[in-house]
């Protein structure tokens, strides 16, 4: 996990509609950047729906929501369409941004070791510095917790 107070790594990744986004375009506003393992899985869906339900509350605080994982832009499009999420989902199949944000790690599941995304949430300030970082995310609780932190 990256340290609070450090400069957030830049990225250039396509969203669910094929539009490429960079960290620079969020300059001047806060960005909540969350990394999640997989579209259309129960925990990831609960987390995404939680953010979607609270979009206006985050917007009132001047915070943009962006989710990132390895799934394709087409997968993100289906996920967004199915649940009407209404925020940006970025695709990083090459894992460059996942590694830059230190979320691609060894994981253990029922004794099996594999590499994957550790669910992590970052808040990045208007100047591109990390304000908050959490890699002990509980998917269903994350959106409400982040609203509380932003108070």
PDB file of N, CA and C in Angstrom, residues 14-18 36-40 67-83 85 87-93:
ATOM      1  N   UNK A  14      -8.379   2.913 -20.091  1.00  0.00           N
ATOM      2  CA  UNK A  14      -9.701   3.067 -20.695  1.00  0.00           C
ATOM      3  C   UNK A  14     -10.822   2.747 -19.709  1.00  0.00           C
ATOM      4  N   UNK A  15     -11.933   3.484 -19.848  1.00  0.00           N
ATOM      5  CA  UNK A  15     -13.102   3.207 -19.023  1.00  0.00           C
ATOM      6  C   UNK A  15     -14.050   2.260 -19.739  1.00  0.00           C
ATOM      7  N   UNK A  16     -15.230   2.070 -19.167  1.00  0.00           N
ATOM      8  CA  UNK A  16     -16.214   1.137 -19.709  1.00  0.00           C
ATOM      9  C   UNK A  16     -16.734   1.560 -21.081  1.00  0.00           C
ATOM     10  N   UNK A  17     -16.485   2.804 -21.477  1.00  0.00           N
ATOM     11  CA  UNK A  17     -16.910   3.270 -22.801  1.00  0.00           C
ATOM     12  C   UNK A  17     -15.745   3.427 -23.774  1.00  0.00           C
ATOM     13  N   UNK A  18     -14.533   3.046 -23.331  1.00  0.00           N
ATOM     14  CA  UNK A  18     -13.359   3.128 -24.190  1.00  0.00           C
ATOM     15  C   UNK A  18     -12.609   4.448 -24.100  1.00  0.00           C
ATOM     16  N   UNK A  36     -10.667  -3.235  -6.969  1.00  0.00           N
ATOM     17  CA  UNK A  36     -11.506  -4.377  -6.593  1.00  0.00           C
ATOM     18  C   UNK A  36     -11.181  -5.558  -7.498  1.00  0.00           C
ATOM     19  N   UNK A  37     -11.386  -6.784  -7.005  1.00  0.00           N
ATOM     20  CA  UNK A  37     -10.940  -7.958  -7.764  1.00  0.00           C
ATOM     21  C   UNK A  37     -11.672  -8.265  -9.066  1.00  0.00           C
ATOM     22  N   UNK A  38     -13.029  -8.220  -9.096  1.00  0.00           N
ATOM     23  CA  UNK A  38     -13.718  -8.774 -10.267  1.00  0.00           C
ATOM     24  C   UNK A  38     -15.123  -8.192 -10.416  1.00  0.00           C
ATOM     25  N   UNK A  39     -15.481  -7.846 -11.649  1.00  0.00           N
ATOM     26  CA  UNK A  39     -16.853  -7.416 -11.938  1.00  0.00           C
ATOM     27  C   UNK A  39     -17.823  -8.568 -11.670  1.00  0.00           C
ATOM     28  N   UNK A  40     -19.043  -8.197 -11.267  1.00  0.00           N
ATOM     29  CA  UNK A  40     -20.156  -9.148 -11.132  1.00  0.00           C
ATOM     30  C   UNK A  40     -19.934 -10.254 -10.108  1.00  0.00           C
ATOM     31  N   UNK A  67     -13.361   3.192 -10.036  1.00  0.00           N
ATOM     32  CA  UNK A  67     -12.977   1.820  -9.698  1.00  0.00           C
ATOM     33  C   UNK A  67     -12.019   1.280 -10.750  1.00  0.00           C
ATOM     34  N   UNK A  68     -11.080   0.430 -10.315  1.00  0.00           N
ATOM     35  CA  UNK A  68     -10.098  -0.157 -11.242  1.00  0.00           C
ATOM     36  C   UNK A  68      -9.916  -1.633 -10.930  1.00  0.00           C
ATOM     37  N   UNK A  69      -9.860  -2.437 -11.986  1.00  0.00           N
ATOM     38  CA  UNK A  69      -9.408  -3.828 -11.888  1.00  0.00           C
ATOM     39  C   UNK A  69      -8.884  -4.293 -13.247  1.00  0.00           C
ATOM     40  N   UNK A  70      -8.620  -5.594 -13.360  1.00  0.00           N
ATOM     41  CA  UNK A  70      -8.040  -6.149 -14.594  1.00  0.00           C
ATOM     42  C   UNK A  70      -9.070  -6.471 -15.659  1.00  0.00           C
ATOM     43  N   UNK A  71     -10.345  -6.451 -15.320  1.00  0.00           N
ATOM     44  CA  UNK A  71     -11.366  -6.819 -16.292  1.00  0.00           C
ATOM     45  C   UNK A  71     -11.336  -5.882 -17.501  1.00  0.00           C
ATOM     46  N   UNK A  72     -11.863  -6.358 -18.601  1.00  0.00           N
ATOM     47  CA  UNK A  72     -11.871  -5.584 -19.842  1.00  0.00           C
ATOM     48  C   UNK A  72     -12.867  -4.428 -19.765  1.00  0.00           C
ATOM     49  N   UNK A  73     -12.700  -3.485 -20.653  1.00  0.00           N
ATOM     50  CA  UNK A  73     -13.649  -2.379 -20.752  1.00  0.00           C
ATOM     51  C   UNK A  73     -15.051  -2.920 -21.054  1.00  0.00           C
ATOM     52  N   UNK A  74     -15.137  -3.961 -21.881  1.00  0.00           N
ATOM     53  CA  UNK A  74     -16.436  -4.563 -22.212  1.00  0.00           C
ATOM     54  C   UNK A  74     -17.083  -5.179 -20.973  1.00  0.00           C
ATOM     55  N   UNK A  75     -16.296  -5.836 -20.137  1.00  0.00           N
ATOM     56  CA  UNK A  75     -16.818  -6.395 -18.887  1.00  0.00           C
ATOM     57  C   UNK A  75     -17.331  -5.268 -17.984  1.00  0.00           C
ATOM     58  N   UNK A  76     -16.548  -4.190 -17.897  1.00  0.00           N
ATOM     59  CA  UNK A  76     -16.965  -3.034 -17.093  1.00  0.00           C
ATOM     60  C   UNK A  76     -18.270  -2.448 -17.629  1.00  0.00           C
ATOM     61  N   UNK A  77     -18.411  -2.392 -18.941  1.00  0.00           N
ATOM     62  CA  UNK A  77     -19.621  -1.844 -19.560  1.00  0.00           C
ATOM     63  C   UNK A  77     -20.840  -2.693 -19.169  1.00  0.00           C
ATOM     64  N   UNK A  78     -20.692  -4.017 -19.245  1.00  0.00           N
ATOM     65  CA  UNK A  78     -21.795  -4.902 -18.855  1.00  0.00           C
ATOM     66  C   UNK A  78     -22.136  -4.730 -17.373  1.00  0.00           C
ATOM     67  N   UNK A  79     -21.110  -4.622 -16.539  1.00  0.00           N
ATOM     68  CA  UNK A  79     -21.278  -4.440 -15.091  1.00  0.00           C
ATOM     69  C   UNK A  79     -22.005  -3.124 -14.811  1.00  0.00           C
ATOM     70  N   UNK A  80     -21.562  -2.049 -15.448  1.00  0.00           N
ATOM     71  CA  UNK A  80     -22.184  -0.738 -15.284  1.00  0.00           C
ATOM     72  C   UNK A  80     -23.621  -0.754 -15.783  1.00  0.00           C
ATOM     73  N   UNK A  81     -23.854  -1.319 -16.956  1.00  0.00           N
ATOM     74  CA  UNK A  81     -25.207  -1.374 -17.527  1.00  0.00           C
ATOM     75  C   UNK A  81     -26.148  -2.203 -16.647  1.00  0.00           C
ATOM     76  N   UNK A  82     -25.664  -3.325 -16.162  1.00  0.00           N
ATOM     77  CA  UNK A  82     -26.495  -4.231 -15.358  1.00  0.00           C
ATOM     78  C   UNK A  82     -26.963  -3.570 -14.064  1.00  0.00           C
ATOM     79  N   UNK A  83     -26.079  -2.785 -13.425  1.00  0.00           N
ATOM     80  CA  UNK A  83     -26.396  -2.213 -12.124  1.00  0.00           C
ATOM     81  C   UNK A  83     -26.585  -0.698 -12.149  1.00  0.00           C
ATOM     82  N   UNK A  85     -24.466   1.816 -12.440  1.00  0.00           N
ATOM     83  CA  UNK A  85     -23.550   2.372 -11.440  1.00  0.00           C
ATOM     84  C   UNK A  85     -23.357   3.880 -11.563  1.00  0.00           C
ATOM     85  N   UNK A  87     -20.635   5.635 -12.469  1.00  0.00           N
ATOM     86  CA  UNK A  87     -19.301   6.204 -12.257  1.00  0.00           C
ATOM     87  C   UNK A  87     -18.293   5.449 -13.105  1.00  0.00           C
ATOM     88  N   UNK A  88     -17.083   5.962 -13.158  1.00  0.00           N
ATOM     89  CA  UNK A  88     -16.040   5.447 -14.039  1.00  0.00           C
ATOM     90  C   UNK A  88     -15.419   4.161 -13.509  1.00  0.00           C
ATOM     91  N   UNK A  89     -15.308   3.170 -14.395  1.00  0.00           N
ATOM     92  CA  UNK A  89     -14.607   1.918 -14.113  1.00  0.00           C
ATOM     93  C   UNK A  89     -13.474   1.802 -15.122  1.00  0.00           C
ATOM     94  N   UNK A  90     -12.247   1.689 -14.625  1.00  0.00           N
ATOM     95  CA  UNK A  90     -11.083   1.630 -15.509  1.00  0.00           C
ATOM     96  C   UNK A  90     -10.547   0.209 -15.620  1.00  0.00           C
ATOM     97  N   UNK A  91     -10.059  -0.103 -16.805  1.00  0.00           N
ATOM     98  CA  UNK A  91      -9.544  -1.432 -17.126  1.00  0.00           C
ATOM     99  C   UNK A  91      -8.013  -1.410 -17.180  1.00  0.00           C
ATOM    100  N   UNK A  92      -7.382  -2.317 -16.392  1.00  0.00           N
ATOM    101  CA  UNK A  92      -5.921  -2.404 -16.351  1.00  0.00           C
ATOM    102  C   UNK A  92      -5.468  -3.863 -16.537  1.00  0.00           C
ATOM    103  N   UNK A  93      -5.712  -4.445 -17.733  1.00  0.00           N
ATOM    104  CA  UNK A  93      -5.337  -5.848 -17.942  1.00  0.00           C
ATOM    105  C   UNK A  93      -3.830  -6.092 -17.883  1.00  0.00           C
TER     106      UNK A  93
END
